[in-house]
Amino acid sequence: MLLEGKRALIFGVANKRSIAWAIAQSLRREGAELAFTYQGERVEQGVRELAASAGSSLVFPCDVQDDAQIDAVFDQIARAWNGRLDVLVHSLAYTPHEELENRYVDSKRENWLLTLDISAYSLVALTRRAEPLMREHGGSIITMTYNGSQRATPHYNTMGIAKAALESSVRYLAAELGQYNIRVNAISAGPLRTLAARSITGFAEMEEEFRKRNPLRRSLDQSEVGDTAAFLASDWSRGTTGTIIFVDAGWHIL
Ligand SMILES: NC(=O)c1ccc[n+]([C@@H]2O[C@H](COP(=O)([O-])OP(=O)(O)OC[C@H]3O[C@@H](n4cnc5c(N)ncnc54)[C@H](O)[C@@H]3O)[C@@H](O)[C@H]2O)c1
């Protein structure tokens, strides 16, 4: 029970394959109390059912492009949890499908800005609202990235640029908030079969290649990311901030 007494707000559950759901399960197993957000009515019922199975009835709508919705989530969390939040999980991203199909050089301005807004700026927007709820007792903020931020990965394109901005934000946020014992870290995951991943052209072939050649010679599953998030959420990682931790079976060293 690494996280007994801790309260975690989780953004990014769409269904049971979502990385955010695996993180929720690990956090719950270690004793954390959870709250969730969902994007859009289409997934509301499913997210409510998953939340209930994790003992939570705190489920709020939130499209991260909408400041009023973000404010409403944090107002409700502050009320429900008496002004204290210990863990924030940011596990969301979006890019229009054409950005994953076309050449990067053909990226459209509106798609590029939309991708960066949802996938990178949102971490800043959420962290700013979490700060007052974490300032007194400290806190842990965790986001999800991919090594397409550092390497030009086929088809990842604009999402790679968004992940580079996200990873840089992790460092800037960690530098500013460390004095309040608010830690900010990212997990860089290898390929996992989720809704978002399936929309990446060539994902299946890439996953196959990954499985055959990574140092551990096997696929990953979401629970491996979940358990790393539990470590980052807990006091066991109290000396770690501004860091990207790879959960990719060692793929990034090759
Ligand atoms: N699956 C992988 O292989 C992999 C690898 C490394 C990193 N990641 C990252 O993990 C994170 C979670 O993705 P996933 O693979 O679990 O897929 P997923 O499709 O289950 O989750 C993506 C989430 O983003 C949310 N989202 C998109 N636009 C939003 C908006 N405007 N407002 C609020 N929420 C929005 C969706 O509702 C969904 O819950 C993403 O940041 C992704 O880039 C995934």
mmCIF file of C-alpha atoms and ligand atoms in Angstrom:
data_model
loop_
_atom_site.group_PDB
_atom_site.id
_atom_site.type_symbol
_atom_site.label_atom_id
_atom_site.label_comp_id
_atom_site.label_asym_id
_atom_site.label_seq_id
_atom_site.Cartn_x
_atom_site.Cartn_y
_atom_site.Cartn_z
ATOM 1 C CA MET A 1 0.000 0.000 0.000
ATOM 2 C CA LEU A 2 2.553 2.528 -1.255
ATOM 3 C CA LEU A 3 -0.080 5.197 -1.825
ATOM 4 C CA GLU A 4 -2.356 4.878 1.168
ATOM 5 C CA GLY A 5 -3.906 8.253 2.007
ATOM 6 C CA LYS A 6 -2.989 9.771 -1.370
ATOM 7 C CA ARG A 7 -5.502 11.244 -3.783
ATOM 8 C CA ALA A 8 -4.995 11.111 -7.528
ATOM 9 C CA LEU A 9 -6.780 12.882 -10.380
ATOM 10 C CA ILE A 10 -6.461 11.012 -13.669
ATOM 11 C CA PHE A 11 -6.920 12.499 -17.149
ATOM 12 C CA GLY A 12 -6.992 10.226 -20.198
ATOM 13 C CA VAL A 13 -9.138 7.162 -19.585
ATOM 14 C CA ALA A 14 -11.131 6.405 -22.750
ATOM 15 C CA ASN A 15 -11.528 2.641 -22.298
ATOM 16 C CA LYS A 16 -9.999 -0.329 -20.504
ATOM 17 C CA ARG A 17 -6.971 -0.383 -22.826
ATOM 18 C CA SER A 18 -6.042 3.225 -22.050
ATOM 19 C CA ILE A 19 -2.678 3.660 -20.367
ATOM 20 C CA ALA A 20 -4.452 5.984 -17.923
ATOM 21 C CA TRP A 21 -6.643 3.061 -16.842
ATOM 22 C CA ALA A 22 -3.604 0.862 -16.201
ATOM 23 C CA ILE A 23 -2.146 3.683 -14.125
ATOM 24 C CA ALA A 24 -5.437 3.987 -12.228
ATOM 25 C CA GLN A 25 -5.381 0.267 -11.438
ATOM 26 C CA SER A 26 -1.817 0.363 -10.106
ATOM 27 C CA LEU A 27 -2.524 3.474 -8.033
ATOM 28 C CA ARG A 28 -5.700 1.918 -6.649
ATOM 29 C CA ARG A 29 -3.957 -1.351 -5.806
ATOM 30 C CA GLU A 30 -1.458 0.680 -3.767
ATOM 31 C CA GLY A 31 -4.255 2.339 -1.801
ATOM 32 C CA ALA A 32 -4.808 5.683 -3.580
ATOM 33 C CA GLU A 33 -8.214 7.312 -3.804
ATOM 34 C CA LEU A 34 -9.039 8.219 -7.413
ATOM 35 C CA ALA A 35 -10.946 10.760 -9.495
ATOM 36 C CA PHE A 36 -11.306 10.708 -13.269
ATOM 37 C CA THR A 37 -12.101 12.932 -16.207
ATOM 38 C CA TYR A 38 -13.422 11.895 -19.610
ATOM 39 C CA GLN A 39 -13.578 13.631 -22.953
ATOM 40 C CA GLY A 40 -17.005 13.646 -24.537
ATOM 41 C CA GLU A 41 -20.304 11.901 -23.898
ATOM 42 C CA ARG A 42 -19.319 9.005 -26.151
ATOM 43 C CA VAL A 43 -17.006 7.572 -23.503
ATOM 44 C CA GLU A 44 -18.798 8.848 -20.380
ATOM 45 C CA GLN A 45 -20.684 5.673 -19.484
ATOM 46 C CA GLY A 46 -17.643 3.448 -19.966
ATOM 47 C CA VAL A 47 -15.427 5.706 -17.860
ATOM 48 C CA ARG A 48 -18.057 5.892 -15.110
ATOM 49 C CA GLU A 49 -18.207 2.088 -14.996
ATOM 50 C CA LEU A 50 -14.423 1.762 -14.847
ATOM 51 C CA ALA A 51 -14.257 4.454 -12.144
ATOM 52 C CA ALA A 52 -16.925 2.645 -10.101
ATOM 53 C CA SER A 53 -14.901 -0.563 -10.323
ATOM 54 C CA ALA A 54 -11.999 1.415 -8.812
ATOM 55 C CA GLY A 55 -14.244 2.662 -6.008
ATOM 56 C CA SER A 56 -14.644 6.165 -7.436
ATOM 57 C CA SER A 57 -17.722 8.253 -8.140
ATOM 58 C CA LEU A 58 -15.696 11.395 -8.849
ATOM 59 C CA VAL A 59 -15.957 11.554 -12.645
ATOM 60 C CA PHE A 60 -15.961 14.865 -14.509
ATOM 61 C CA PRO A 61 -16.168 15.897 -18.162
ATOM 62 C CA CYS A 62 -13.075 17.656 -19.447
ATOM 63 C CA ASP A 63 -11.923 18.620 -22.895
ATOM 64 C CA VAL A 64 -8.493 20.124 -22.268
ATOM 65 C CA GLN A 65 -9.041 22.700 -24.983
ATOM 66 C CA ASP A 66 -11.732 24.273 -22.809
ATOM 67 C CA ASP A 67 -10.417 26.352 -19.887
ATOM 68 C CA ALA A 68 -13.868 26.565 -18.268
ATOM 69 C CA GLN A 69 -14.104 22.765 -18.134
ATOM 70 C CA ILE A 70 -10.597 22.496 -16.660
ATOM 71 C CA ASP A 71 -11.486 25.095 -14.009
ATOM 72 C CA ALA A 72 -14.689 23.222 -13.169
ATOM 73 C CA VAL A 73 -12.781 19.948 -12.649
ATOM 74 C CA PHE A 74 -10.289 21.505 -10.253
ATOM 75 C CA ASP A 75 -13.039 23.423 -8.364
ATOM 76 C CA GLN A 76 -14.906 20.166 -7.811
ATOM 77 C CA ILE A 77 -11.745 18.313 -6.786
ATOM 78 C CA ALA A 78 -10.820 21.087 -4.334
ATOM 79 C CA ARG A 79 -14.277 20.789 -2.769
ATOM 80 C CA ALA A 80 -14.401 16.988 -2.709
ATOM 81 C CA TRP A 81 -10.879 16.612 -1.315
ATOM 82 C CA ASN A 82 -10.697 19.670 0.971
ATOM 83 C CA GLY A 83 -8.194 21.580 -1.127
ATOM 84 C CA ARG A 84 -5.618 18.797 -1.326
ATOM 85 C CA LEU A 85 -4.417 16.788 -4.319
ATOM 86 C CA ASP A 86 -1.372 14.473 -4.192
ATOM 87 C CA VAL A 87 -1.097 13.070 -7.709
ATOM 88 C CA LEU A 88 -2.011 14.358 -11.175
ATOM 89 C CA VAL A 89 -1.883 11.960 -14.126
ATOM 90 C CA HIS A 90 -1.836 13.492 -17.623
ATOM 91 C CA SER A 91 -2.184 10.673 -20.144
ATOM 92 C CA LEU A 92 -3.692 12.215 -23.256
ATOM 93 C CA ALA A 93 -2.754 13.345 -26.727
ATOM 94 C CA TYR A 94 -4.365 14.039 -30.072
ATOM 95 C CA THR A 95 -3.366 14.736 -33.634
ATOM 96 C CA PRO A 96 -5.585 14.684 -36.741
ATOM 97 C CA HIS A 97 -5.183 11.428 -38.657
ATOM 98 C CA GLU A 98 -3.840 13.139 -41.779
ATOM 99 C CA GLU A 99 -0.816 14.330 -39.766
ATOM 100 C CA LEU A 100 0.141 10.680 -39.192
ATOM 101 C CA GLU A 101 -0.252 9.796 -42.861
ATOM 102 C CA ASN A 102 1.275 12.710 -44.709
ATOM 103 C CA ARG A 103 4.858 13.899 -44.739
ATOM 104 C CA TYR A 104 5.840 16.104 -41.787
ATOM 105 C CA VAL A 105 6.900 18.837 -44.165
ATOM 106 C CA ASP A 106 3.265 19.030 -45.323
ATOM 107 C CA SER A 107 1.915 19.518 -41.794
ATOM 108 C CA LYS A 108 -0.883 22.085 -41.763
ATOM 109 C CA ARG A 109 -0.707 25.065 -39.427
ATOM 110 C CA GLU A 110 -4.109 24.434 -37.822
ATOM 111 C CA ASN A 111 -3.319 20.736 -37.275
ATOM 112 C CA TRP A 112 0.108 21.532 -35.872
ATOM 113 C CA LEU A 113 -1.319 24.052 -33.382
ATOM 114 C CA LEU A 114 -4.174 21.740 -32.392
ATOM 115 C CA THR A 115 -1.740 18.863 -31.761
ATOM 116 C CA LEU A 116 0.535 21.028 -29.611
ATOM 117 C CA ASP A 117 -2.407 22.542 -27.734
ATOM 118 C CA ILE A 118 -4.012 19.236 -26.733
ATOM 119 C CA SER A 119 -0.882 17.132 -26.354
ATOM 120 C CA ALA A 120 1.586 19.579 -24.778
ATOM 121 C CA TYR A 121 0.016 22.843 -23.587
ATOM 122 C CA SER A 122 -2.607 20.889 -21.635
ATOM 123 C CA LEU A 123 0.078 19.692 -19.198
ATOM 124 C CA VAL A 124 0.866 23.318 -18.350
ATOM 125 C CA ALA A 125 -2.834 24.204 -18.015
ATOM 126 C CA LEU A 126 -3.510 21.267 -15.672
ATOM 127 C CA THR A 127 -0.335 21.755 -13.627
ATOM 128 C CA ARG A 128 -1.197 25.413 -13.025
ATOM 129 C CA ARG A 129 -4.552 24.394 -11.491
ATOM 130 C CA ALA A 130 -2.985 21.540 -9.499
ATOM 131 C CA GLU A 131 -0.276 23.723 -7.957
ATOM 132 C CA PRO A 132 -2.424 25.425 -5.270
ATOM 133 C CA LEU A 133 -3.832 22.032 -4.244
ATOM 134 C CA MET A 134 -0.319 20.555 -3.911
ATOM 135 C CA ARG A 135 1.672 23.477 -2.501
ATOM 136 C CA GLU A 136 1.218 22.718 1.170
ATOM 137 C CA HIS A 137 1.963 18.973 1.140
ATOM 138 C CA GLY A 138 3.871 18.468 -2.120
ATOM 139 C CA GLY A 139 2.675 16.369 -5.033
ATOM 140 C CA SER A 140 3.588 14.257 -8.025
ATOM 141 C CA ILE A 141 2.635 15.062 -11.627
ATOM 142 C CA ILE A 142 3.063 12.353 -14.251
ATOM 143 C CA THR A 143 2.700 12.613 -18.006
ATOM 144 C CA MET A 144 3.075 10.148 -20.888
ATOM 145 C CA THR A 145 5.539 10.548 -23.734
ATOM 146 C CA TYR A 146 7.149 8.612 -26.578
ATOM 147 C CA ASN A 147 10.700 8.617 -27.926
ATOM 148 C CA GLY A 148 9.464 9.996 -31.254
ATOM 149 C CA SER A 149 10.281 13.250 -29.431
ATOM 150 C CA GLN A 150 14.014 12.580 -29.812
ATOM 151 C CA ARG A 151 14.159 10.502 -33.001
ATOM 152 C CA ALA A 152 12.438 11.044 -36.324
ATOM 153 C CA THR A 153 10.056 8.071 -36.161
ATOM 154 C CA PRO A 154 8.107 7.097 -39.292
ATOM 155 C CA HIS A 155 4.549 8.506 -39.216
ATOM 156 C CA TYR A 156 4.836 10.029 -35.719
ATOM 157 C CA ASN A 157 5.460 13.459 -37.260
ATOM 158 C CA THR A 158 3.684 16.350 -35.513
ATOM 159 C CA MET A 159 3.065 14.183 -32.465
ATOM 160 C CA GLY A 160 6.853 13.861 -32.096
ATOM 161 C CA ILE A 161 7.166 17.644 -32.020
ATOM 162 C CA ALA A 162 4.369 17.792 -29.408
ATOM 163 C CA LYS A 163 6.158 15.174 -27.277
ATOM 164 C CA ALA A 164 9.410 17.192 -27.497
ATOM 165 C CA ALA A 165 7.493 20.239 -26.210
ATOM 166 C CA LEU A 166 5.864 18.101 -23.527
ATOM 167 C CA GLU A 167 9.207 16.733 -22.326
ATOM 168 C CA SER A 168 10.704 20.208 -22.246
ATOM 169 C CA SER A 169 7.661 21.398 -20.262
ATOM 170 C CA VAL A 170 8.317 18.613 -17.750
ATOM 171 C CA ARG A 171 11.755 20.116 -17.125
ATOM 172 C CA TYR A 172 10.565 23.727 -16.859
ATOM 173 C CA LEU A 173 7.635 22.827 -14.596
ATOM 174 C CA ALA A 174 9.855 20.639 -12.417
ATOM 175 C CA ALA A 175 12.406 23.458 -12.072
ATOM 176 C CA GLU A 176 9.740 25.954 -10.988
ATOM 177 C CA LEU A 177 7.683 23.765 -8.690
ATOM 178 C CA GLY A 178 10.399 21.708 -7.017
ATOM 179 C CA GLN A 179 10.673 24.279 -4.204
ATOM 180 C CA TYR A 180 7.148 23.274 -3.139
ATOM 181 C CA ASN A 181 8.045 19.585 -3.305
ATOM 182 C CA ILE A 182 5.872 19.239 -6.400
ATOM 183 C CA ARG A 183 7.632 16.768 -8.699
ATOM 184 C CA VAL A 184 6.988 16.525 -12.444
ATOM 185 C CA ASN A 185 8.079 13.480 -14.454
ATOM 186 C CA ALA A 186 7.246 11.677 -17.685
ATOM 187 C CA ILE A 187 7.087 8.015 -18.599
ATOM 188 C CA SER A 188 8.298 7.250 -22.115
ATOM 189 C CA ALA A 189 6.488 4.066 -23.109
ATOM 190 C CA GLY A 190 7.181 1.591 -25.869
ATOM 191 C CA PRO A 191 4.333 0.613 -28.217
ATOM 192 C CA LEU A 192 1.106 -0.431 -26.466
ATOM 193 C CA ARG A 193 -2.089 -1.401 -28.254
ATOM 194 C CA THR A 194 -4.498 1.386 -27.380
ATOM 195 C CA LEU A 195 -7.045 3.444 -29.293
ATOM 196 C CA ALA A 196 -4.532 6.262 -29.874
ATOM 197 C CA ALA A 197 -1.761 3.891 -30.982
ATOM 198 C CA ARG A 198 -3.975 2.067 -33.464
ATOM 199 C CA SER A 199 -4.485 5.290 -35.389
ATOM 200 C CA ILE A 200 -0.751 5.520 -36.147
ATOM 201 C CA THR A 201 -0.091 4.242 -39.668
ATOM 202 C CA GLY A 202 2.188 1.172 -39.609
ATOM 203 C CA PHE A 203 1.789 0.674 -35.843
ATOM 204 C CA ALA A 204 1.271 -3.110 -36.106
ATOM 205 C CA GLU A 205 4.466 -3.616 -38.152
ATOM 206 C CA MET A 206 6.406 -1.359 -35.809
ATOM 207 C CA GLU A 207 5.128 -3.272 -32.773
ATOM 208 C CA GLU A 208 6.179 -6.584 -34.365
ATOM 209 C CA GLU A 209 9.674 -5.263 -35.084
ATOM 210 C CA PHE A 210 9.836 -3.892 -31.532
ATOM 211 C CA ARG A 211 8.893 -7.259 -30.029
ATOM 212 C CA LYS A 212 11.530 -9.161 -31.981
ATOM 213 C CA ARG A 213 14.427 -6.754 -31.426
ATOM 214 C CA ASN A 214 14.128 -4.958 -28.080
ATOM 215 C CA PRO A 215 16.582 -6.046 -25.350
ATOM 216 C CA LEU A 216 13.851 -7.940 -23.432
ATOM 217 C CA ARG A 217 12.580 -9.574 -26.688
ATOM 218 C CA ARG A 218 8.917 -9.282 -25.791
ATOM 219 C CA SER A 219 5.866 -7.036 -25.974
ATOM 220 C CA LEU A 220 4.972 -4.620 -23.234
ATOM 221 C CA ASP A 221 1.690 -4.324 -21.477
ATOM 222 C CA GLN A 222 -0.031 -1.366 -19.916
ATOM 223 C CA SER A 223 0.457 -2.649 -16.358
ATOM 224 C CA GLU A 224 4.218 -2.119 -16.661
ATOM 225 C CA VAL A 225 3.581 1.583 -17.212
ATOM 226 C CA GLY A 226 0.984 1.552 -14.418
ATOM 227 C CA ASP A 227 3.473 0.203 -11.894
ATOM 228 C CA THR A 228 6.109 2.773 -12.891
ATOM 229 C CA ALA A 229 3.487 5.491 -12.413
ATOM 230 C CA ALA A 230 2.755 4.099 -8.926
ATOM 231 C CA PHE A 231 6.471 4.441 -8.137
ATOM 232 C CA LEU A 232 6.513 8.034 -9.448
ATOM 233 C CA ALA A 233 3.353 8.865 -7.503
ATOM 234 C CA SER A 234 4.808 7.485 -4.295
ATOM 235 C CA ASP A 235 7.402 8.746 -1.840
ATOM 236 C CA TRP A 236 9.764 6.037 -3.118
ATOM 237 C CA SER A 237 10.588 8.410 -5.986
ATOM 238 C CA ARG A 238 10.897 11.468 -3.723
ATOM 239 C CA GLY A 239 14.345 12.351 -5.111
ATOM 240 C CA THR A 240 13.237 12.250 -8.758
ATOM 241 C CA THR A 241 11.877 15.185 -10.734
ATOM 242 C CA GLY A 242 12.161 16.604 -14.258
ATOM 243 C CA THR A 243 12.975 13.122 -15.539
ATOM 244 C CA ILE A 244 11.849 10.938 -18.440
ATOM 245 C CA ILE A 245 11.689 7.285 -17.328
ATOM 246 C CA PHE A 246 11.632 4.741 -20.155
ATOM 247 C CA VAL A 247 9.274 1.797 -19.933
ATOM 248 C CA ASP A 248 10.134 0.444 -23.353
ATOM 249 C CA ALA A 249 11.981 -2.848 -22.771
ATOM 250 C CA GLY A 250 15.195 -0.956 -23.481
ATOM 251 C CA TRP A 251 14.285 -0.072 -27.089
ATOM 252 C CA HIS A 252 15.658 3.463 -26.782
ATOM 253 C CA ILE A 253 19.253 2.283 -26.221
ATOM 254 C CA LEU A 254 19.455 0.556 -29.593
HETATM 255 N N1 LIG B 1 -0.045 3.541 -26.803
HETATM 256 C C1 LIG B 1 1.243 3.757 -27.000
HETATM 257 O O1 LIG B 1 1.932 2.993 -27.676
HETATM 258 C C2 LIG B 1 1.902 4.957 -26.349
HETATM 259 C C3 LIG B 1 3.304 4.995 -26.239
HETATM 260 C C4 LIG B 1 3.900 6.099 -25.629
HETATM 261 C C5 LIG B 1 3.112 7.148 -25.172
HETATM 262 N N2 LIG B 1 1.738 7.088 -25.288
HETATM 263 C C6 LIG B 1 0.957 8.221 -24.762
HETATM 264 O O2 LIG B 1 0.096 7.770 -23.749
HETATM 265 C C7 LIG B 1 -0.971 8.701 -23.606
HETATM 266 C C8 LIG B 1 -2.294 7.959 -23.532
HETATM 267 O O3 LIG B 1 -2.598 7.350 -24.774
HETATM 268 P P1 LIG B 1 -3.141 5.852 -24.901
HETATM 269 O O4 LIG B 1 -2.174 5.120 -25.746
HETATM 270 O O5 LIG B 1 -3.528 5.332 -23.574
HETATM 271 O O6 LIG B 1 -4.441 6.029 -25.833
HETATM 272 P P2 LIG B 1 -5.981 6.336 -25.462
HETATM 273 O O7 LIG B 1 -6.613 6.594 -26.780
HETATM 274 O O8 LIG B 1 -6.541 5.276 -24.621
HETATM 275 O O9 LIG B 1 -5.869 7.671 -24.610
HETATM 276 C C9 LIG B 1 -5.774 8.942 -25.204
HETATM 277 C C10 LIG B 1 -6.650 9.842 -24.369
HETATM 278 O O10 LIG B 1 -6.527 11.211 -24.810
HETATM 279 C C11 LIG B 1 -7.776 11.798 -24.578
HETATM 280 N N3 LIG B 1 -7.919 13.074 -25.286
HETATM 281 C C12 LIG B 1 -7.694 13.337 -26.602
HETATM 282 N N4 LIG B 1 -8.024 14.618 -26.865
HETATM 283 C C13 LIG B 1 -8.449 15.177 -25.693
HETATM 284 C C14 LIG B 1 -8.946 16.448 -25.308
HETATM 285 N N5 LIG B 1 -9.075 17.454 -26.201
HETATM 286 N N6 LIG B 1 -9.307 16.653 -24.020
HETATM 287 C C15 LIG B 1 -9.195 15.657 -23.103
HETATM 288 N N7 LIG B 1 -8.738 14.427 -23.392
HETATM 289 C C16 LIG B 1 -8.370 14.184 -24.686
HETATM 290 C C17 LIG B 1 -8.755 10.741 -25.078
HETATM 291 O O11 LIG B 1 -10.066 11.003 -24.606
HETATM 292 C C18 LIG B 1 -8.141 9.490 -24.470
HETATM 293 O O12 LIG B 1 -8.670 9.265 -23.188
HETATM 294 C C19 LIG B 1 -0.846 9.674 -24.777
HETATM 295 O O13 LIG B 1 -0.151 10.833 -24.347
HETATM 296 C C20 LIG B 1 0.021 8.891 -25.748
HETATM 297 O O14 LIG B 1 0.722 9.740 -26.649
HETATM 298 C C21 LIG B 1 1.131 6.022 -25.862
#
